[in-house]
Short mmCIF file of C-alpha atoms and ligand atoms in Angstrom, two decimals:
data_model
loop_
_atom_site.label_atom_id
_atom_site.label_comp_id
_atom_site.label_asym_id
_atom_site.label_seq_id
_atom_site.Cartn_x
_atom_site.Cartn_y
_atom_site.Cartn_z
CA MET A 1 12.78 31.78 -2.00
CA ARG A 2 10.31 28.95 -2.68
CA GLU A 3 9.76 27.91 -6.27
CA LEU A 4 6.16 27.89 -7.51
CA ARG A 5 5.03 25.53 -10.28
CA GLU A 6 1.55 25.81 -11.79
CA HIS A 7 -0.48 23.05 -13.41
CA GLU A 8 -4.14 22.39 -14.10
CA LEU A 9 -3.89 19.06 -12.26
CA VAL A 10 -1.44 17.58 -9.79
CA ILE A 11 -1.65 13.83 -9.15
CA VAL A 12 -0.11 12.78 -5.87
CA GLY A 13 1.13 9.19 -5.73
CA GLY A 14 2.87 6.87 -8.18
CA GLY A 15 1.18 3.55 -7.47
CA ALA A 16 -1.29 1.78 -9.74
CA ALA A 17 -4.00 4.37 -8.99
CA GLY A 18 -1.82 7.44 -9.58
CA LEU A 19 -0.33 6.06 -12.79
CA THR A 20 -3.77 5.16 -14.16
CA ALA A 21 -5.13 8.59 -13.25
CA GLY A 22 -2.15 10.05 -15.12
CA ILE A 23 -2.81 7.97 -18.25
CA TYR A 24 -6.47 9.01 -18.36
CA ALA A 25 -5.94 12.68 -17.46
CA VAL A 26 -3.13 13.28 -19.95
CA ARG A 27 -5.26 11.72 -22.69
CA TYR A 28 -8.01 14.23 -21.74
CA GLY A 29 -5.46 16.93 -22.55
CA LEU A 30 -4.95 18.17 -18.99
CA ASP A 31 -1.70 19.94 -18.13
CA LEU A 32 -0.51 17.79 -15.26
CA VAL A 33 2.36 16.58 -13.16
CA LEU A 34 2.52 13.34 -11.16
CA LEU A 35 4.34 13.62 -7.84
CA SER A 36 5.81 10.60 -6.10
CA ILE A 37 8.31 9.99 -3.33
CA GLY A 38 11.03 8.07 -5.14
CA ALA A 39 10.30 5.88 -8.14
CA PRO A 40 6.68 4.98 -8.99
CA GLY A 41 5.50 1.72 -7.48
CA GLY A 42 3.41 1.85 -4.31
CA GLN A 43 2.17 -1.35 -2.70
CA THR A 44 1.62 -2.99 -6.09
CA ALA A 45 5.36 -3.01 -6.80
CA THR A 46 5.95 -5.20 -3.75
CA ALA A 47 3.43 -7.91 -4.75
CA SER A 48 5.18 -11.15 -5.76
CA THR A 49 2.48 -12.26 -8.20
CA ILE A 50 -0.86 -10.69 -8.96
CA GLU A 51 -3.18 -13.44 -10.13
CA ASN A 52 -6.52 -11.67 -10.17
CA PHE A 53 -5.79 -8.61 -12.30
CA PRO A 54 -7.87 -9.20 -15.43
CA GLY A 55 -6.01 -9.97 -18.64
CA PHE A 56 -3.06 -11.86 -17.17
CA PRO A 57 -4.10 -15.53 -17.00
CA ASP A 58 -0.63 -16.57 -15.81
CA GLY A 59 -0.40 -13.71 -13.30
CA ILE A 60 2.02 -10.80 -13.41
CA THR A 61 4.56 -9.58 -10.87
CA GLY A 62 3.76 -6.27 -9.20
CA ALA A 63 7.06 -4.83 -10.42
CA GLU A 64 6.28 -5.77 -14.03
CA LEU A 65 2.78 -4.30 -13.85
CA ILE A 66 4.11 -1.02 -12.45
CA MET A 67 6.83 -0.92 -15.13
CA ARG A 68 4.21 -1.34 -17.85
CA LEU A 69 1.91 1.30 -16.33
CA THR A 70 4.85 3.72 -16.05
CA GLN A 71 5.84 3.13 -19.68
CA GLN A 72 2.23 3.67 -20.75
CA ALA A 73 2.01 6.92 -18.75
CA GLU A 74 5.31 8.17 -20.19
CA LYS A 75 4.23 7.27 -23.71
CA PHE A 76 1.21 9.57 -23.42
CA GLY A 77 3.29 12.37 -21.90
CA VAL A 78 2.77 12.20 -18.13
CA VAL A 79 5.50 14.24 -16.42
CA PHE A 80 6.91 12.72 -13.21
CA GLU A 81 8.52 14.70 -10.41
CA ASN A 82 9.88 13.56 -7.06
CA ALA A 83 8.25 15.44 -4.22
CA GLU A 84 6.63 14.73 -0.89
CA VAL A 85 3.50 16.77 -0.24
CA LYS A 86 3.62 18.08 3.32
CA GLU A 87 0.42 20.10 3.31
CA ILE A 88 -2.46 21.14 1.06
CA ARG A 89 -4.05 24.54 1.56
CA PRO A 90 -6.50 26.73 -0.36
CA ASP A 91 -5.01 29.56 -2.44
CA GLY A 92 -7.82 31.69 -3.88
CA GLU A 93 -9.84 29.34 -6.09
CA ARG A 94 -6.94 26.93 -6.41
CA TRP A 95 -5.03 24.51 -4.20
CA ARG A 96 -1.45 24.93 -3.04
CA LEU A 97 0.49 21.72 -2.44
CA VAL A 98 3.40 22.50 -0.15
CA CYS A 99 6.44 20.25 -0.76
CA GLY A 100 10.15 20.55 0.17
CA ASN A 101 11.46 23.62 -1.69
CA VAL A 102 8.65 23.75 -4.23
CA ASP A 103 4.97 24.64 -4.04
CA TYR A 104 2.56 23.36 -6.67
CA LEU A 105 -0.49 25.48 -7.52
CA CYS A 106 -3.33 23.66 -9.26
CA MET A 107 -7.03 23.83 -10.05
CA ALA A 108 -7.50 20.17 -9.17
CA THR A 109 -5.57 17.45 -7.43
CA ILE A 110 -6.03 13.69 -7.36
CA LEU A 111 -4.78 12.05 -4.17
CA ALA A 112 -3.60 8.50 -4.84
CA VAL A 113 -1.24 8.27 -1.89
CA GLY A 114 -2.16 4.73 -0.88
CA ALA A 115 -1.49 3.12 2.45
CA SER A 116 1.58 1.91 4.35
CA PRO A 117 2.13 -1.37 6.19
CA ARG A 118 0.68 -1.34 9.69
CA ARG A 119 3.25 -1.77 12.47
CA LEU A 120 2.94 -4.25 15.34
CA LYS A 121 4.26 -1.66 17.78
CA ILE A 122 6.06 -4.23 19.94
CA PRO A 123 9.59 -4.12 21.40
CA GLY A 124 12.31 -4.96 18.86
CA GLU A 125 10.23 -4.12 15.79
CA ARG A 126 11.69 -0.70 15.17
CA ASP A 127 15.25 -1.48 16.34
CA LEU A 128 15.54 -4.60 14.16
CA PHE A 129 13.85 -3.15 11.06
CA GLY A 130 16.11 -3.97 8.10
CA ARG A 131 18.00 -6.48 10.26
CA GLY A 132 15.47 -9.27 10.16
CA VAL A 133 12.22 -7.32 10.45
CA SER A 134 10.55 -6.67 7.10
CA TYR A 135 7.19 -5.61 5.70
CA CYS A 136 7.82 -7.00 2.21
CA ALA A 137 8.70 -10.63 1.42
CA THR A 138 9.25 -9.89 -2.27
CA CYS A 139 11.80 -7.24 -1.35
CA ASP A 140 13.68 -9.08 1.41
CA GLY A 141 12.79 -12.79 1.15
CA PHE A 142 15.90 -13.47 -0.90
CA PHE A 143 18.09 -13.08 2.22
CA TYR A 144 16.47 -16.04 4.01
CA ARG A 145 17.45 -18.94 1.76
CA GLY A 146 17.52 -22.11 3.87
CA GLN A 147 16.58 -20.22 7.05
CA THR A 148 13.54 -20.03 9.34
CA VAL A 149 11.15 -17.11 9.17
CA ALA A 150 7.84 -16.04 10.68
CA VAL A 151 5.01 -14.22 8.96
CA ILE A 152 2.55 -12.39 11.19
CA GLY A 153 -1.04 -11.86 10.00
CA GLY A 154 -3.95 -13.82 8.59
CA GLY A 155 -5.04 -11.89 5.50
CA ASN A 156 -4.22 -12.39 1.82
CA THR A 157 -0.92 -10.55 2.16
CA ALA A 158 0.31 -12.70 5.06
CA VAL A 159 -0.62 -15.97 3.38
CA GLU A 160 0.81 -14.94 0.00
CA GLU A 161 4.03 -13.84 1.71
CA ALA A 162 4.22 -17.17 3.55
CA LEU A 163 3.81 -19.04 0.25
CA TYR A 164 6.44 -16.89 -1.42
CA LEU A 165 8.86 -17.38 1.48
CA ALA A 166 8.24 -21.15 1.55
CA ASP A 167 9.94 -21.33 -1.87
CA ILE A 168 13.08 -19.74 -0.38
CA ALA A 169 13.27 -20.50 3.34
CA GLU A 170 13.61 -23.86 5.07
CA LYS A 171 10.62 -23.23 7.33
CA VAL A 172 7.88 -20.63 7.62
CA TYR A 173 5.73 -20.04 10.69
CA LEU A 174 2.46 -18.26 10.01
CA ILE A 175 1.29 -16.62 13.22
CA HIS A 176 -2.31 -15.45 13.39
CA ARG A 177 -4.21 -13.94 16.29
CA ARG A 178 -7.38 -15.97 15.58
CA ASP A 179 -8.04 -19.62 14.63
CA GLU A 180 -9.38 -18.76 11.18
CA LEU A 181 -7.70 -16.98 8.30
CA ARG A 182 -9.10 -13.83 6.77
CA ALA A 183 -7.42 -14.73 3.45
CA GLU A 184 -9.47 -16.00 0.50
CA GLN A 185 -10.03 -19.77 0.53
CA ILE A 186 -8.10 -20.44 -2.70
CA ILE A 187 -4.99 -18.78 -1.27
CA ALA A 188 -5.44 -20.31 2.20
CA ASP A 189 -5.76 -23.83 0.76
CA ARG A 190 -2.40 -23.50 -0.96
CA ALA A 191 -0.78 -22.61 2.35
CA PHE A 192 -2.50 -25.49 4.20
CA GLU A 193 -1.09 -27.87 1.59
CA ASN A 194 2.45 -26.49 1.87
CA GLU A 195 4.54 -28.67 4.15
CA LYS A 196 7.04 -25.92 4.90
CA ILE A 197 4.37 -23.69 6.45
CA GLU A 198 3.43 -24.27 10.10
CA PHE A 199 0.44 -22.35 11.46
CA ILE A 200 0.48 -20.98 14.99
CA TRP A 201 -3.11 -20.03 15.82
CA ASN A 202 -4.66 -17.70 18.41
CA THR A 203 -1.27 -16.18 18.99
CA VAL A 204 0.18 -12.68 19.04
CA ALA A 205 3.82 -11.60 18.97
CA THR A 206 4.86 -9.67 22.05
CA GLU A 207 8.55 -9.03 21.33
CA ILE A 208 11.03 -9.48 18.50
CA LEU A 209 14.33 -10.76 19.88
CA GLY A 210 17.88 -10.13 18.70
CA ASP A 211 20.85 -7.82 19.18
CA ASP A 212 22.44 -7.26 15.75
CA SER A 213 19.77 -9.20 13.88
CA VAL A 214 16.58 -11.12 14.60
CA THR A 215 17.06 -14.39 16.51
CA GLY A 216 13.59 -15.13 17.80
CA LEU A 217 10.05 -14.14 18.67
CA LYS A 218 8.25 -14.00 21.97
CA LEU A 219 4.64 -15.16 21.56
CA HIS A 220 1.46 -15.26 23.61
CA ASN A 221 -1.37 -17.70 23.02
CA ARG A 222 -4.58 -15.77 23.65
CA LYS A 223 -6.65 -18.88 24.36
CA THR A 224 -4.33 -20.79 26.69
CA GLU A 225 -2.62 -17.63 28.02
CA GLU A 226 0.69 -19.45 27.45
CA ASP A 227 3.83 -17.40 26.75
CA PHE A 228 6.46 -19.09 24.62
CA GLN A 229 9.35 -18.37 22.28
CA ILE A 230 10.42 -19.55 18.82
CA ASP A 231 13.78 -19.20 17.05
CA VAL A 232 13.55 -17.37 13.73
CA ASP A 233 15.99 -15.52 11.47
CA GLY A 234 13.41 -13.15 10.02
CA VAL A 235 10.01 -11.69 10.85
CA PHE A 236 7.65 -10.53 8.11
CA VAL A 237 4.85 -8.33 9.40
CA ALA A 238 1.71 -8.45 7.23
CA ILE A 239 -1.13 -7.14 9.39
CA GLY A 240 -2.76 -4.75 6.96
CA TYR A 241 -2.24 -1.17 5.95
CA GLU A 242 -2.81 2.32 7.30
CA PRO A 243 -3.76 5.19 4.99
CA ASN A 244 -1.15 7.83 4.19
CA THR A 245 -3.38 10.72 5.17
CA GLY A 246 -1.38 12.27 8.01
CA PHE A 247 -0.32 15.24 5.88
CA LEU A 248 -3.95 16.27 5.28
CA GLY A 249 -4.66 17.47 8.82
CA ASP A 250 -8.40 18.15 9.01
CA LEU A 251 -8.71 19.34 5.40
CA LEU A 252 -10.84 16.42 4.22
CA GLU A 253 -13.53 14.23 5.70
CA LEU A 254 -11.95 10.92 6.74
CA GLU A 255 -13.35 7.62 7.98
CA ASP A 256 -10.91 5.58 10.09
CA GLY A 257 -8.21 7.68 8.44
CA PHE A 258 -9.33 6.85 4.88
CA ILE A 259 -10.57 9.64 2.59
CA VAL A 260 -14.34 9.72 2.14
CA THR A 261 -15.39 10.08 -1.51
CA ASP A 262 -18.62 9.82 -3.48
CA GLU A 263 -18.95 7.59 -6.56
CA ARG A 264 -17.30 10.32 -8.71
CA MET A 265 -14.22 10.16 -6.40
CA CYS A 266 -15.01 13.69 -5.14
CA THR A 267 -13.84 14.37 -1.59
CA SER A 268 -15.37 16.84 0.85
CA GLN A 269 -13.41 19.68 -0.84
CA PRO A 270 -14.13 20.91 -4.39
CA GLY A 271 -11.29 20.13 -6.80
CA ILE A 272 -9.76 17.45 -4.58
CA PHE A 273 -10.33 13.88 -5.74
CA ALA A 274 -9.08 10.61 -4.25
CA CYS A 275 -8.64 7.09 -5.59
CA GLY A 276 -7.09 3.74 -4.73
CA ASP A 277 -6.23 2.33 -1.32
CA VAL A 278 -6.35 5.71 0.43
CA ARG A 279 -10.11 6.12 -0.01
CA ASN A 280 -12.87 4.44 2.01
CA THR A 281 -13.39 1.67 -0.50
CA PRO A 282 -14.88 -1.72 0.37
CA LEU A 283 -12.17 -3.55 -1.62
CA ARG A 284 -8.47 -2.64 -1.90
CA GLN A 285 -7.23 -4.32 -5.06
CA VAL A 286 -5.24 -3.18 -8.09
CA SER A 287 -8.35 -3.69 -10.23
CA THR A 288 -10.50 -1.45 -8.01
CA ALA A 289 -7.72 1.14 -7.71
CA VAL A 290 -7.40 1.54 -11.48
CA GLY A 291 -11.18 1.76 -11.85
CA ASP A 292 -11.32 4.48 -9.18
CA ALA A 293 -8.46 6.27 -10.91
CA ALA A 294 -10.22 6.42 -14.29
CA ILE A 295 -13.27 7.97 -12.62
CA ALA A 296 -11.13 10.42 -10.62
CA ALA A 297 -9.37 11.57 -13.81
CA ASP A 298 -12.71 12.02 -15.57
CA SER A 299 -14.07 14.03 -12.63
CA ALA A 300 -10.94 16.18 -12.50
CA TYR A 301 -11.18 16.81 -16.25
CA ARG A 302 -14.81 17.97 -15.95
CA TYR A 303 -13.92 20.15 -12.96
CA VAL A 304 -10.98 21.83 -14.74
CA SER A 305 -12.88 22.23 -18.05
CA GLU A 306 -15.62 24.21 -16.30
CA ARG A 307 -13.03 26.61 -14.85
CA ARG A 308 -10.63 27.11 -17.74
P1 LIG B 401 -6.07 -7.44 5.90
O1 LIG B 401 -6.94 -8.19 4.95
O2 LIG B 401 -6.60 -6.25 6.59
O3 LIG B 401 -5.59 -8.52 6.98
C1 LIG B 401 -4.80 -8.13 8.06
C2 LIG B 401 -4.55 -9.35 8.92
O4 LIG B 401 -3.69 -8.98 9.99
C3 LIG B 401 -5.83 -9.92 9.53
O5 LIG B 401 -5.77 -11.32 9.53
C4 LIG B 401 -5.79 -9.35 10.96
O6 LIG B 401 -6.36 -10.23 11.89
C5 LIG B 401 -4.32 -9.25 11.22
N1 LIG B 401 -3.99 -8.17 12.14
C6 LIG B 401 -4.36 -6.87 12.08
N2 LIG B 401 -3.83 -6.16 13.08
C7 LIG B 401 -3.09 -7.04 13.80
C8 LIG B 401 -2.29 -6.92 14.96
N3 LIG B 401 -2.11 -5.76 15.58
N4 LIG B 401 -1.68 -8.04 15.43
C9 LIG B 401 -1.84 -9.23 14.82
N5 LIG B 401 -2.59 -9.40 13.71
C10 LIG B 401 -3.20 -8.32 13.21
O7 LIG B 401 -4.69 -6.95 5.22
P2 LIG B 401 -3.89 -7.56 3.98
O8 LIG B 401 -3.78 -9.02 4.05
O9 LIG B 401 -2.65 -6.75 3.87
O10 LIG B 401 -4.80 -7.19 2.75
C11 LIG B 401 -5.16 -5.83 2.51
C12 LIG B 401 -6.12 -5.78 1.31
O11 LIG B 401 -5.41 -6.17 0.13
C13 LIG B 401 -7.27 -6.77 1.46
O12 LIG B 401 -8.42 -6.20 0.88
C14 LIG B 401 -6.80 -7.96 0.67
O13 LIG B 401 -7.86 -8.76 0.17
C15 LIG B 401 -6.04 -7.28 -0.45
N6 LIG B 401 -5.03 -8.20 -0.99
C16 LIG B 401 -5.43 -9.01 -2.00
C17 LIG B 401 -4.54 -9.90 -2.55
C18 LIG B 401 -5.02 -10.79 -3.64
O14 LIG B 401 -6.18 -10.71 -4.02
N7 LIG B 401 -4.22 -11.66 -4.20
C19 LIG B 401 -3.24 -10.01 -2.05
C20 LIG B 401 -2.86 -9.18 -1.00
C21 LIG B 401 -3.77 -8.28 -0.46
P3 LIG B 401 -7.96 -10.50 11.93
O15 LIG B 401 -8.22 -11.43 10.78
O16 LIG B 401 -8.15 -11.11 13.26
O17 LIG B 401 -8.60 -9.16 11.79
#
């Protein structure tokens, strides 16, 4: 027999957006639960240093920021439960969130489920995951002291991971498919000045090599059409993120997989709101996620108040 739990609001996701939505919504007096898979954290928790979140002139680690947000949410009475939402379906005038052994019935839900690292989808990536292939330098960089690693990607994440790894590893290759970084200039300049970082331009990885653990990378230069190989002990993939919207089916309007919202964070379904990296926002930052989340909580509060 499935257990049924009823709340006015269910927040799905324990990253910066979900935690902020929780802080705002609980202070509005909503009866709510915040669902997350494992401990709160999301992408923010994996960031080595966040330098552009207002109010922290010396930067703050992602883990520290998440810890503070969690403490703040707990202080105001947000209840956390571990659950993975498998499906959302209408149930009369309410929404039913189908999880493992429990269903949650709610008037409103805020989806703050974020995005997951994009995969390269090349041979060796899946087999060597956790044995030299990683999507998080802050989590796994420690293992590569004095070794050689490669970071793949050209955005802020890739360059920041390369800089972080350069403090630990002996050498860092940064492999980018074009000859120009997507990363912000201030971050890129730091990497250009770092002697441990060697850029390999116009190049894509075609295979990650190794039996028990990573030993090398097969590469292809897209300009010269040259195929070549480098020896590395670790490969950090940082080629962007894909939204965690697979569980929604065709319930909501999506754009490239991201949830479409209006400026009140309303989705295409009444009572379902979205915020943070999972929505079709022009900028995926902690600062924009927490702003979205405050609006989503306010919209959910108004929606619930009208139906109480
Ligand atoms: P991103 O900005 O989308 O960059 C992804 C990078 O990976 C791009 O350089 C892209 O190449 C490359 N790429 C994509 N698919 C690839 C593939 N299949 N093979 C090889 N390369 C591939 O992702 P991100 O760096 O993770 O950043 C995500 C968001 O978070 C951005 O808005 C970013 O500004 C933000 N962020 C901000 C900070 C900060 O402000 N400190 C730190 C981290 C992230 P192309 O350039 O050729 O498209």
